CSV table of C-alpha atoms in Angstrom, one decimal:
chain,number,residue,atom,x,y,z
A,90,MET,CA,132.7,175.5,132.5
A,91,ARG,CA,135.1,179.0,131.7
A,92,GLU,CA,134.8,182.2,133.6
A,93,PRO,CA,135.0,185.8,131.9
A,94,ALA,CA,138.0,187.3,131.5
A,95,PRO,CA,138.4,190.3,133.7
A,96,ALA,CA,141.8,191.6,133.0
A,97,THR,CA,143.9,191.0,129.9
A,98,THR,CA,147.4,190.6,128.9
A,99,SER,CA,147.4,194.6,127.1
A,100,THR,CA,150.0,197.0,127.8
A,101,ALA,CA,147.9,199.8,126.1
A,102,GLU,CA,147.2,202.0,129.7
A,103,ALA,CA,150.7,203.4,129.3
A,104,GLY,CA,149.8,204.8,126.3
A,105,LEU,CA,151.8,203.4,124.2
A,106,ARG,CA,151.1,201.8,120.7
A,107,PRO,CA,152.3,198.5,120.9
A,108,ILE,CA,153.8,197.4,117.5
A,109,LEU,CA,152.5,193.2,117.8
A,110,GLU,CA,149.0,192.7,118.7
A,111,VAL,CA,148.2,188.8,119.2
A,112,LYS,CA,144.4,188.4,120.1
A,113,ASP,CA,143.2,185.3,121.1
A,114,ILE,CA,144.9,182.9,118.7
A,115,HIS,CA,143.4,179.0,117.9
A,116,VAL,CA,146.2,176.8,116.3
A,117,SER,CA,144.9,173.4,116.0
A,118,PHE,CA,146.1,170.0,114.2
A,119,ALA,CA,144.3,167.0,113.1
A,120,GLY,CA,145.9,163.6,113.3
A,121,ARG,CA,145.7,160.9,110.9
A,122,VAL,CA,142.6,158.8,110.4
A,123,GLY,CA,143.6,154.6,109.1
A,124,LEU,CA,141.1,153.8,106.5
A,125,GLY,CA,139.6,151.8,107.9
A,126,ALA,CA,138.7,153.5,111.2
A,127,GLY,CA,137.6,156.2,108.6
A,128,LEU,CA,135.0,154.3,106.8
A,129,VAL,CA,133.4,153.1,110.0
A,130,GLY,CA,133.2,156.6,110.8
A,131,ARG,CA,136.0,157.5,113.5
A,132,LYS,CA,136.9,161.1,113.6
A,133,ALA,CA,140.5,162.5,114.1
A,134,SER,CA,141.8,163.6,117.2
A,135,VAL,CA,142.2,167.2,117.3
A,136,ALA,CA,145.8,168.5,119.0
A,137,ARG,CA,144.9,172.1,120.3
A,138,ALA,CA,148.2,173.3,120.1
A,139,VAL,CA,147.9,176.9,120.7
A,140,ASP,CA,144.5,177.3,122.4
A,141,GLY,CA,143.2,181.4,123.0
A,142,VAL,CA,146.9,183.0,123.2
A,143,SER,CA,146.3,186.9,123.2
A,144,LEU,CA,149.5,189.5,124.1
A,145,GLU,CA,151.1,192.3,122.9
A,146,LEU,CA,154.7,193.5,122.4
A,147,GLN,CA,155.9,197.5,122.4
A,148,ARG,CA,158.5,198.6,120.5
A,149,GLY,CA,161.8,197.8,121.7
A,150,GLU,CA,160.6,195.5,124.0
A,151,ILE,CA,162.0,191.6,124.9
A,152,LEU,CA,159.1,189.4,125.7
A,153,ALA,CA,160.3,186.0,126.6
A,154,LEU,CA,157.8,183.4,125.7
A,155,ALA,CA,159.1,180.1,128.1
A,156,GLY,CA,157.5,176.9,128.7
A,157,GLU,CA,157.8,173.5,128.2
A,158,SER,CA,158.7,171.5,125.4
A,159,GLY,CA,155.1,171.1,123.3
A,160,CYS,CA,153.8,173.7,125.6
A,161,GLY,CA,152.8,175.8,121.8
A,162,LYS,CA,155.5,178.3,122.3
A,163,THR,CA,156.9,177.8,119.3
A,164,THR,CA,154.0,177.4,117.5
A,165,THR,CA,152.6,180.6,119.0
A,166,ALA,CA,156.2,182.2,117.2
A,167,ARG,CA,155.1,180.8,114.2
A,168,ALA,CA,151.9,181.9,114.0
A,169,VAL,CA,153.6,185.0,115.1
A,170,MET,CA,155.8,184.8,111.6
A,171,GLY,CA,152.4,184.2,109.6
A,172,LEU,CA,154.3,180.4,109.2
A,173,GLU,CA,150.8,178.7,111.2
A,174,ARG,CA,147.5,180.5,109.9
A,175,PRO,CA,145.4,180.2,112.9
A,176,GLN,CA,141.9,178.7,112.8
A,177,ARG,CA,140.9,181.5,115.4
A,178,GLY,CA,141.8,185.2,116.3
A,179,GLU,CA,144.2,188.1,114.7
A,180,ILE,CA,147.8,188.8,114.5
A,181,LEU,CA,148.2,192.7,113.7
A,182,TYR,CA,151.6,194.7,113.2
A,183,GLU,CA,151.3,198.5,113.9
A,184,SER,CA,147.8,197.7,113.8
A,185,GLU,CA,147.5,196.0,110.5
A,186,ARG,CA,146.7,192.4,109.9
A,187,ILE,CA,149.8,190.7,108.9
A,188,TRP,CA,147.5,188.8,106.4
A,189,LYS,CA,146.7,190.8,104.4
A,190,ARG,CA,150.3,192.0,102.7
A,191,LEU,CA,152.7,189.3,104.2
A,192,ARG,CA,155.6,189.7,102.2
A,193,PRO,CA,156.1,193.6,103.6
A,194,TYR,CA,155.5,192.2,106.4
A,195,ARG,CA,158.4,189.2,106.8
A,196,ARG,CA,160.7,192.2,105.4
A,197,LYS,CA,160.4,194.0,109.0
A,198,VAL,CA,159.4,190.1,111.3
A,199,GLN,CA,162.7,188.1,110.8
A,200,MET,CA,163.3,184.6,112.4
A,201,VAL,CA,166.1,183.0,114.3
A,202,PHE,CA,165.8,179.2,114.1
A,203,GLN,CA,166.6,176.8,116.8
A,204,ALA,CA,169.4,175.1,114.5
A,205,PRO,CA,171.5,177.2,113.4
A,206,THR,CA,173.2,173.5,111.3
A,207,GLY,CA,169.5,173.2,110.4
A,208,ALA,CA,168.9,176.6,109.1
A,209,LEU,CA,172.0,177.1,106.6
A,210,ASN,CA,172.5,175.4,103.5
A,211,PRO,CA,175.6,173.1,103.7
A,212,ARG,CA,176.1,173.8,99.8
A,213,GLN,CA,176.2,177.8,100.1
A,214,THR,CA,178.8,179.7,101.1
A,215,ILE,CA,178.3,182.7,104.0
A,216,TYR,CA,177.7,184.7,102.0
A,217,GLU,CA,174.8,183.1,99.7
A,218,SER,CA,172.8,182.1,103.1
A,219,VAL,CA,173.0,185.9,104.2
A,220,ALA,CA,172.3,187.6,100.6
A,221,GLU,CA,169.3,185.1,100.4
A,222,GLY,CA,167.2,187.5,101.9
A,223,LEU,CA,167.9,190.5,99.9
A,224,ARG,CA,167.7,188.6,96.8
A,225,ILE,CA,163.8,187.1,97.7
A,226,HIS,CA,162.8,190.6,98.4
A,227,ARG,CA,164.8,192.2,95.5
A,228,VAL,CA,166.8,194.7,98.2
A,229,HIS,CA,168.3,198.1,96.4
A,230,GLY,CA,171.6,197.9,96.7
A,231,ASP,CA,175.4,197.6,96.8
A,232,GLU,CA,174.8,193.6,98.0
A,233,ARG,CA,177.7,192.8,99.3
A,234,SER,CA,178.2,196.2,101.8
A,235,GLN,CA,174.8,194.7,103.1
A,236,VAL,CA,175.8,191.5,103.6
A,237,ALA,CA,178.8,192.7,105.4
A,238,ARG,CA,177.4,195.1,107.0
A,239,ALA,CA,175.1,192.9,108.6
A,240,LEU,CA,177.9,190.1,109.7
A,241,ALA,CA,179.4,192.6,111.1
A,242,ASN,CA,176.2,194.0,113.2
A,243,ALA,CA,176.1,190.2,114.2
A,244,GLY,CA,179.8,190.2,115.6
A,245,MET,CA,181.3,188.4,112.7
A,246,ARG,CA,184.6,190.7,112.0
A,247,PRO,CA,186.0,191.8,109.7
A,248,PRO,CA,183.1,190.3,107.4
A,249,GLU,CA,184.9,189.6,104.3
A,250,ARG,CA,187.1,187.0,106.3
A,251,PHE,CA,183.6,184.9,106.2
A,252,PHE,CA,182.3,185.3,102.9
A,253,LEU,CA,183.9,182.1,101.1
A,254,ASN,CA,183.3,179.7,104.4
A,255,TYR,CA,180.8,177.2,104.5
A,256,PRO,CA,178.5,176.3,107.8
A,257,HIS,CA,181.1,173.3,108.2
A,258,GLU,CA,183.8,175.3,108.3
A,259,LEU,CA,182.5,177.8,111.6
A,260,SER,CA,182.4,176.9,115.1
A,261,GLY,CA,178.8,176.5,116.5
A,262,GLY,CA,178.3,180.4,118.4
A,263,GLN,CA,179.5,181.7,114.4
A,264,ARG,CA,177.2,179.7,113.1
A,265,GLN,CA,173.7,180.7,115.2
A,266,ARG,CA,175.6,184.8,114.5
A,267,VAL,CA,175.7,184.1,111.0
A,268,VAL,CA,171.7,183.1,111.4
A,269,ILE,CA,171.2,186.3,113.3
A,270,ALA,CA,173.2,188.2,110.2
A,271,GLY,CA,170.8,186.8,107.8
A,272,ALA,CA,168.1,187.7,109.4
A,273,LEU,CA,169.9,191.6,110.7
A,274,ALA,CA,170.3,191.7,106.5
A,275,LEU,CA,167.3,193.2,105.8
A,276,GLU,CA,167.3,195.5,108.6
A,277,PRO,CA,164.1,194.4,110.9
A,278,GLU,CA,161.9,196.0,113.0
A,279,MET,CA,161.7,193.4,114.9
A,280,ILE,CA,162.8,189.5,115.0
A,281,VAL,CA,161.6,186.1,116.7
A,282,ALA,CA,164.0,184.3,118.2
A,283,ASP,CA,163.2,180.4,118.9
A,284,GLU,CA,165.6,178.8,121.4
A,285,PRO,CA,168.8,181.6,120.2
A,286,VAL,CA,171.3,179.6,122.4
A,287,SER,CA,169.8,176.3,123.2
A,288,ASN,CA,171.9,174.2,120.7
A,289,LEU,CA,175.3,176.3,122.0
A,290,ASP,CA,178.0,175.5,124.0
A,291,ALA,CA,177.5,177.8,128.0
A,292,SER,CA,180.4,180.1,127.4
A,293,VAL,CA,178.9,180.9,123.8
A,294,ARG,CA,175.3,181.6,125.0
A,295,GLY,CA,176.3,184.6,127.1
A,296,GLU,CA,177.8,185.8,123.8
A,297,ILE,CA,174.6,185.1,122.5
A,298,LEU,CA,172.3,187.1,124.5
A,299,GLY,CA,174.4,189.8,124.9
A,300,LEU,CA,174.7,190.5,121.2
A,301,LEU,CA,171.0,190.3,121.4
A,302,MET,CA,170.4,193.0,124.2
A,303,GLU,CA,173.0,194.7,122.1
A,304,LEU,CA,170.8,194.9,118.7
A,305,ARG,CA,167.9,196.0,120.7
A,306,GLY,CA,169.8,199.1,122.2
A,307,ARG,CA,171.7,199.8,119.0
A,308,LEU,CA,169.1,199.3,116.0
A,309,GLY,CA,166.0,199.6,117.9
A,310,LEU,CA,164.8,195.7,117.7
A,311,THR,CA,161.4,195.1,119.1
A,312,ILE,CA,162.7,190.7,120.1
A,313,LEU,CA,160.0,188.0,121.0
A,314,VAL,CA,162.5,185.4,122.4
A,315,VAL,CA,160.9,181.7,122.9
A,316,THR,CA,162.4,179.7,125.6
A,317,HIS,CA,162.1,176.8,128.2
A,318,ASP,CA,165.0,178.3,130.6
A,319,LEU,CA,163.9,180.7,133.0
A,320,GLY,CA,167.2,182.0,134.0
A,321,LEU,CA,167.3,183.0,129.6
A,322,ALA,CA,164.0,185.1,130.7
A,323,TRP,CA,165.8,187.1,133.6
A,324,THR,CA,168.9,187.6,131.5
A,325,ILE,CA,167.2,189.3,128.6
A,326,ALA,CA,163.5,190.0,128.8
A,327,ASP,CA,161.7,193.0,130.1
A,328,ARG,CA,158.6,190.7,130.5
A,329,VAL,CA,158.0,187.1,130.5
A,330,ALA,CA,155.1,185.0,129.4
A,331,VAL,CA,154.7,181.5,130.8
A,332,MET,CA,152.6,178.9,128.6
A,333,TYR,CA,151.0,176.0,129.4
A,334,LEU,CA,149.4,173.5,127.3
A,335,GLY,CA,148.4,175.8,124.8
A,336,ARG,CA,147.4,178.9,126.7
A,337,ILE,CA,149.6,181.8,128.5
A,338,VAL,CA,149.2,180.6,132.8
A,339,GLU,CA,150.9,183.9,133.8
A,340,ILE,CA,152.8,187.4,132.9
A,341,GLY,CA,154.2,190.7,133.4
A,342,PRO,CA,157.7,192.3,134.0
A,343,ALA,CA,160.5,189.5,134.5
A,344,GLU,CA,161.4,190.7,137.9
A,345,GLU,CA,157.9,190.8,139.4
A,346,VAL,CA,157.0,187.1,137.9
A,347,LEU,CA,160.3,185.4,138.6
A,348,LEU,CA,160.4,186.5,142.2
A,349,ARG,CA,157.1,186.4,142.6
A,350,PRO,CA,155.7,183.9,140.8
A,351,ARG,CA,151.5,183.2,141.2
A,352,HIS,CA,151.1,180.6,139.6
A,353,PRO,CA,151.7,176.8,140.5
A,354,TYR,CA,153.4,176.4,136.9
A,355,THR,CA,155.6,179.3,137.3
A,356,ARG,CA,156.7,178.6,140.5
A,357,ALA,CA,157.7,174.5,139.5
A,358,LEU,CA,160.0,176.2,136.6
A,359,LEU,CA,161.5,178.0,138.9
A,360,ASP,CA,162.4,175.5,140.9
A,361,VAL,CA,164.5,173.3,138.2
A,362,VAL,CA,166.7,176.1,137.5
A,363,PRO,CA,169.7,175.4,139.3
A,364,GLU,CA,169.8,178.5,141.6
A,365,ALA,CA,166.6,178.7,142.2
A,366,GLY,CA,167.5,177.0,146.0
A,367,GLY,CA,170.1,174.2,146.2
A,368,LEU,CA,169.3,170.5,146.1
A,369,GLU,CA,166.5,170.3,147.8
A,370,ARG,CA,164.1,171.2,145.5
A,371,PRO,CA,160.4,170.0,144.5
A,372,ILE,CA,160.2,168.8,141.3
A,373,LEU,CA,157.4,168.8,139.0
A,374,GLN,CA,155.5,165.7,139.1
A,375,GLY,CA,154.1,163.8,135.2
A,376,GLU,CA,154.4,164.3,132.1
A,377,PRO,CA,152.2,167.8,130.2
A,378,PRO,CA,148.6,166.3,129.8
A,379,ASP,CA,147.5,164.7,125.7
A,380,PRO,CA,146.4,168.4,124.3
A,381,THR,CA,144.1,166.0,122.3
A,382,ARG,CA,142.3,165.2,125.5
A,383,ILE,CA,143.2,169.0,127.7
A,384,PRO,CA,141.6,168.4,131.5
A,385,THR,CA,138.7,170.5,132.4
A,386,GLY,CA,138.6,172.8,134.9
A,387,CYS,CA,142.4,174.6,135.1
A,388,ARG,CA,144.3,172.2,133.0
A,389,PHE,CA,147.7,172.5,135.3
A,390,HIS,CA,145.5,170.9,137.8
A,391,PRO,CA,146.6,167.0,137.7
A,392,ARG,CA,150.0,168.1,138.7
A,393,CYS,CA,149.8,171.3,140.5
A,394,PRO,CA,151.3,170.8,143.8
A,395,VAL,CA,148.6,173.2,145.2
A,396,VAL,CA,145.7,170.2,144.8
A,397,ALA,CA,148.3,167.3,145.2
A,398,SER,CA,149.1,169.0,148.7
A,399,GLY,CA,145.3,169.1,149.7
A,400,ARG,CA,146.1,172.9,150.2
A,401,ALA,CA,143.6,173.9,147.3
A,402,ARG,CA,140.8,171.7,149.1
A,403,GLN,CA,141.4,173.9,152.6
A,404,LEU,CA,141.3,177.1,150.9
A,405,GLY,CA,138.2,176.1,149.7
A,406,ILE,CA,139.0,176.2,145.9
A,407,GLU,CA,139.9,172.3,145.3
A,408,ASP,CA,136.5,172.3,143.1
A,409,LYS,CA,137.2,175.6,140.7
A,410,CYS,CA,140.6,174.2,139.9
A,411,LEU,CA,139.2,170.8,139.3
A,412,GLY,CA,135.8,172.4,137.1
A,413,VAL,CA,136.3,176.1,135.7
A,414,ASP,CA,138.8,177.3,133.4
A,415,LEU,CA,140.1,180.5,134.7
A,416,ASP,CA,141.4,183.3,132.2
A,417,LEU,CA,144.2,185.4,133.3
A,418,LEU,CA,143.4,187.7,136.4
A,419,ALA,CA,145.3,190.8,137.8
A,420,VAL,CA,148.2,190.1,140.2
A,421,GLN,CA,148.9,193.8,140.5
A,422,GLN,CA,149.5,196.9,137.4
A,423,GLY,CA,151.0,194.4,134.3
A,424,HIS,CA,150.9,191.2,136.7
A,425,LEU,CA,148.6,188.8,135.4
A,426,ALA,CA,148.1,185.0,136.3
A,427,ALA,CA,145.3,182.5,135.7
A,428,CYS,CA,145.5,180.7,139.0
A,429,HIS,CA,142.3,180.5,141.9
A,430,LEU,CA,145.0,181.4,144.1
A,431,THR,CA,144.4,184.7,142.6
A,432,PRO,CA,140.9,185.9,143.9
A,433,ILE,CA,141.7,185.4,147.2
A,434,GLY,CA,145.3,186.3,147.3
A,435,GLU,CA,147.6,183.6,148.2
A,436,GLN,CA,151.2,182.5,146.7
A,437,PRO,CA,151.4,179.5,145.2
């Protein structure tokens, strides 16, 4: 049983037209079935990687999509890029379905992948790597100056110095800047960054995050950042969307979500941030459930501290936690959470 959604993740009430609209998308992956099992009629299990995600991005906004590994955030990002086609739902960019004109869309929206070593061809020079997108999209103009401008915008100065280098000759931070330069070469309007600093040293992470924020201010970029680190979200994001098991469970302004979380899962993620409260912090128990066997009711209830502690029973919501699949509810304007504590005004 699933209650109807009394609120959405829309930010249109502010009177602004969102640049990106993700509307109730579903992405599933079927497992393999052996020959013998297939002959006796056994069906493949289906993993619901993204199970009804809706969100919007305003032009010039930075939205952090956060959650544990396996929660569906990277699959959501790949769907936004057109690399995974949802079985249900739609994605609109400037009010147009992205699948209608995918090639022009990919020039406007570029992706920065998680591992720069894997994203760069080790047999190509830095010049060739950055110029590749220009050639694929047949961008007219002086290629050399376009590559130089992209590298300079990514903080690789003087850019000509790096033209003939190979990826293995650069540091990890420099390689990530080259990946960003490859995205910037096409002068996109939006960047999807999948864990852009997870493979970097702590000393370099701040530089890359600062670069992304600078690019947003200087070039007017819209950025969707995929991360498992709520500390990173606090540093860079205007809004934060928290995902669990294929669905957004909380979304709102970064300060509201991170200082006053209204979903127990968001609270649990914050408890593992080193600055969150010293050494005496509760730790979220267990692993995320198998996406082929999503629990009934609130999908977080098998790990929820509110249920495990008996507090949900005391508040009279335990049956709902176990049996009612709740949609996002408005905590206040722009801040939504999918938790049965929300209607009764309780905090996790």
